[in-house]
Amino acid sequence: MITYAIEPDLSANEFLALLAASTLAERRPVDQPQRIAKMLAGSDLIVTARDAVGHLVGVARSVTDFAYCLYCSDLAVDRRYQGRGIGKALLRETVKAVPEVRTHLLLSAPGAMSFYEAAGYEKAGNCFIFHRGE
């Protein structure tokens, strides 16, 4: 049984452990726990998925104005729990939490494109990215 909740105070340690257990650690600054803590603190909406004993198995972390636009910055599911619909449920719970928001955006990892299409997201060709050098 998986329980979904909004957890604005999710700890950086739990989030880091989930990133390590998912494929998202490859693309996040997991070696910089202070940055991870800032990422969580700057989030407007954090939706979690926990198993029957309360272990964190999934997170959808977003920034939003709660009126028009939401950007889902992180969607992570523990590898051991992938393929069970948890990622799609996290996205549905995110949408449910912001009923006035009309535009939901995210950037997909190359290997996850088909997942987002199956979840009902439309591929957009009008996106631009600026990466600041480290």
mmCIF file of C-alpha atoms in Angstrom:
data_model
loop_
_atom_site.group_PDB
_atom_site.id
_atom_site.type_symbol
_atom_site.label_atom_id
_atom_site.label_comp_id
_atom_site.label_asym_id
_atom_site.label_seq_id
_atom_site.Cartn_x
_atom_site.Cartn_y
_atom_site.Cartn_z
ATOM 1 C CA MET A 1 0.000 0.000 0.000
ATOM 2 C CA ILE A 2 1.324 3.436 -0.989
ATOM 3 C CA THR A 3 0.245 6.624 0.779
ATOM 4 C CA TYR A 4 0.510 10.018 -0.926
ATOM 5 C CA ALA A 5 0.828 13.287 0.980
ATOM 6 C CA ILE A 6 1.972 16.865 0.693
ATOM 7 C CA GLU A 7 5.118 17.190 2.832
ATOM 8 C CA PRO A 8 6.516 20.736 2.800
ATOM 9 C CA ASP A 9 9.075 19.808 5.483
ATOM 10 C CA LEU A 10 10.608 16.761 3.782
ATOM 11 C CA SER A 11 14.126 16.350 5.135
ATOM 12 C CA ALA A 12 17.165 16.685 2.905
ATOM 13 C CA ASN A 13 18.482 13.352 4.225
ATOM 14 C CA GLU A 14 15.336 11.474 3.173
ATOM 15 C CA PHE A 15 15.324 13.204 -0.203
ATOM 16 C CA LEU A 16 19.016 12.390 -0.753
ATOM 17 C CA ALA A 17 18.390 8.737 0.100
ATOM 18 C CA LEU A 18 15.539 8.611 -2.414
ATOM 19 C CA LEU A 19 17.645 10.274 -5.107
ATOM 20 C CA ALA A 20 20.315 7.608 -4.534
ATOM 21 C CA ALA A 21 17.684 4.852 -4.754
ATOM 22 C CA SER A 22 16.267 6.265 -7.991
ATOM 23 C CA THR A 23 17.877 7.152 -11.299
ATOM 24 C CA LEU A 24 17.655 10.884 -10.551
ATOM 25 C CA ALA A 25 20.893 11.001 -8.524
ATOM 26 C CA GLU A 26 22.797 10.957 -11.821
ATOM 27 C CA ARG A 27 21.419 14.421 -12.637
ATOM 28 C CA ARG A 28 21.231 16.108 -9.222
ATOM 29 C CA PRO A 29 23.947 17.584 -6.957
ATOM 30 C CA VAL A 30 23.823 14.732 -4.425
ATOM 31 C CA ASP A 31 27.370 15.528 -3.338
ATOM 32 C CA GLN A 32 26.179 18.961 -2.168
ATOM 33 C CA PRO A 33 23.723 18.405 0.701
ATOM 34 C CA GLN A 34 23.452 22.137 1.408
ATOM 35 C CA ARG A 35 22.270 22.731 -2.155
ATOM 36 C CA ILE A 36 19.773 19.875 -1.836
ATOM 37 C CA ALA A 37 18.427 21.464 1.362
ATOM 38 C CA LYS A 38 18.057 24.808 -0.466
ATOM 39 C CA MET A 39 16.252 23.062 -3.319
ATOM 40 C CA LEU A 40 13.736 21.637 -0.867
ATOM 41 C CA ALA A 41 13.363 24.932 1.013
ATOM 42 C CA GLY A 42 12.658 26.748 -2.255
ATOM 43 C CA SER A 43 9.989 24.297 -3.336
ATOM 44 C CA ASP A 44 6.357 25.358 -3.311
ATOM 45 C CA LEU A 45 4.879 21.862 -3.449
ATOM 46 C CA ILE A 46 6.389 18.543 -2.409
ATOM 47 C CA VAL A 47 4.230 15.455 -2.911
ATOM 48 C CA THR A 48 5.537 12.218 -1.418
ATOM 49 C CA ALA A 49 4.794 8.527 -1.733
ATOM 50 C CA ARG A 50 5.456 6.255 1.252
ATOM 51 C CA ASP A 51 5.108 2.507 1.619
ATOM 52 C CA ALA A 52 3.153 0.732 4.371
ATOM 53 C CA VAL A 53 5.938 1.243 6.942
ATOM 54 C CA GLY A 54 6.457 4.917 6.075
ATOM 55 C CA HIS A 55 9.578 4.530 3.943
ATOM 56 C CA LEU A 56 9.876 7.280 1.303
ATOM 57 C CA VAL A 57 9.553 5.650 -2.137
ATOM 58 C CA GLY A 58 8.704 8.632 -4.349
ATOM 59 C CA VAL A 59 8.707 12.431 -4.583
ATOM 60 C CA ALA A 60 7.371 15.047 -6.970
ATOM 61 C CA ARG A 61 8.986 18.421 -6.176
ATOM 62 C CA SER A 62 7.574 21.537 -7.846
ATOM 63 C CA VAL A 63 7.715 25.310 -7.955
ATOM 64 C CA THR A 64 4.460 27.106 -8.710
ATOM 65 C CA ASP A 65 2.517 30.345 -8.402
ATOM 66 C CA PHE A 66 -0.608 28.286 -7.516
ATOM 67 C CA ALA A 67 -2.590 30.277 -10.100
ATOM 68 C CA TYR A 68 -1.298 29.678 -13.598
ATOM 69 C CA CYS A 69 1.936 27.713 -13.925
ATOM 70 C CA LEU A 70 3.745 24.827 -12.201
ATOM 71 C CA TYR A 71 7.171 23.409 -12.959
ATOM 72 C CA CYS A 72 7.845 19.891 -11.699
ATOM 73 C CA SER A 73 11.562 19.995 -11.067
ATOM 74 C CA ASP A 74 11.999 16.472 -9.693
ATOM 75 C CA LEU A 75 10.058 13.255 -10.079
ATOM 76 C CA ALA A 76 11.867 10.393 -8.388
ATOM 77 C CA VAL A 77 10.735 6.861 -7.581
ATOM 78 C CA ASP A 78 12.865 4.259 -5.826
ATOM 79 C CA ARG A 79 14.052 1.727 -8.459
ATOM 80 C CA ARG A 80 12.551 -1.124 -6.399
ATOM 81 C CA TYR A 81 9.097 0.478 -6.720
ATOM 82 C CA GLN A 82 9.223 1.594 -10.353
ATOM 83 C CA GLY A 83 6.660 0.167 -12.748
ATOM 84 C CA ARG A 84 3.850 0.234 -10.165
ATOM 85 C CA GLY A 85 2.227 3.523 -11.203
ATOM 86 C CA ILE A 86 3.769 5.571 -8.390
ATOM 87 C CA GLY A 87 5.278 8.195 -10.692
ATOM 88 C CA LYS A 88 1.976 8.736 -12.495
ATOM 89 C CA ALA A 89 0.148 8.891 -9.164
ATOM 90 C CA LEU A 90 2.621 11.512 -7.882
ATOM 91 C CA LEU A 91 1.915 13.612 -10.978
ATOM 92 C CA ARG A 92 -1.867 13.192 -10.489
ATOM 93 C CA GLU A 93 -1.570 14.214 -6.823
ATOM 94 C CA THR A 94 0.470 17.244 -7.874
ATOM 95 C CA VAL A 95 -2.232 18.290 -10.348
ATOM 96 C CA LYS A 96 -4.920 17.727 -7.703
ATOM 97 C CA ALA A 97 -3.064 19.937 -5.199
ATOM 98 C CA VAL A 98 -3.147 22.981 -7.510
ATOM 99 C CA PRO A 99 -6.641 23.051 -9.061
ATOM 100 C CA GLU A 100 -6.295 26.578 -10.510
ATOM 101 C CA VAL A 101 -3.024 25.875 -12.331
ATOM 102 C CA ARG A 102 -3.492 25.348 -16.064
ATOM 103 C CA THR A 103 0.068 24.809 -17.273
ATOM 104 C CA HIS A 104 2.269 22.036 -15.857
ATOM 105 C CA LEU A 105 5.814 21.904 -17.196
ATOM 106 C CA LEU A 106 8.767 19.583 -16.724
ATOM 107 C CA LEU A 107 11.990 18.528 -18.374
ATOM 108 C CA SER A 108 12.352 14.818 -19.039
ATOM 109 C CA ALA A 109 15.450 12.698 -18.831
ATOM 110 C CA PRO A 110 16.048 11.191 -22.290
ATOM 111 C CA GLY A 111 15.123 7.717 -21.081
ATOM 112 C CA ALA A 112 11.839 8.850 -19.540
ATOM 113 C CA MET A 113 10.194 10.484 -22.567
ATOM 114 C CA SER A 114 7.759 7.622 -23.139
ATOM 115 C CA PHE A 115 6.789 7.623 -19.444
ATOM 116 C CA TYR A 116 5.628 11.250 -19.594
ATOM 117 C CA GLU A 117 3.807 10.707 -22.879
ATOM 118 C CA ALA A 118 1.989 7.741 -21.297
ATOM 119 C CA ALA A 119 1.176 9.953 -18.289
ATOM 120 C CA GLY A 120 -0.660 12.364 -20.604
ATOM 121 C CA TYR A 121 1.993 15.057 -21.000
ATOM 122 C CA GLU A 122 2.406 16.646 -24.416
ATOM 123 C CA LYS A 123 5.887 16.883 -25.904
ATOM 124 C CA ALA A 124 6.726 20.548 -26.569
ATOM 125 C CA GLY A 125 9.212 21.748 -29.118
ATOM 126 C CA ASN A 126 9.282 25.355 -27.943
ATOM 127 C CA CYS A 127 11.426 25.009 -24.842
ATOM 128 C CA PHE A 128 14.689 26.829 -24.196
ATOM 129 C CA ILE A 129 17.309 26.086 -21.571
ATOM 130 C CA PHE A 130 20.126 28.254 -20.230
ATOM 131 C CA HIS A 131 22.778 26.418 -18.184
ATOM 132 C CA ARG A 132 25.026 28.499 -15.954
ATOM 133 C CA GLY A 133 28.594 27.190 -15.809
ATOM 134 C CA GLU A 134 29.760 25.819 -12.464
#
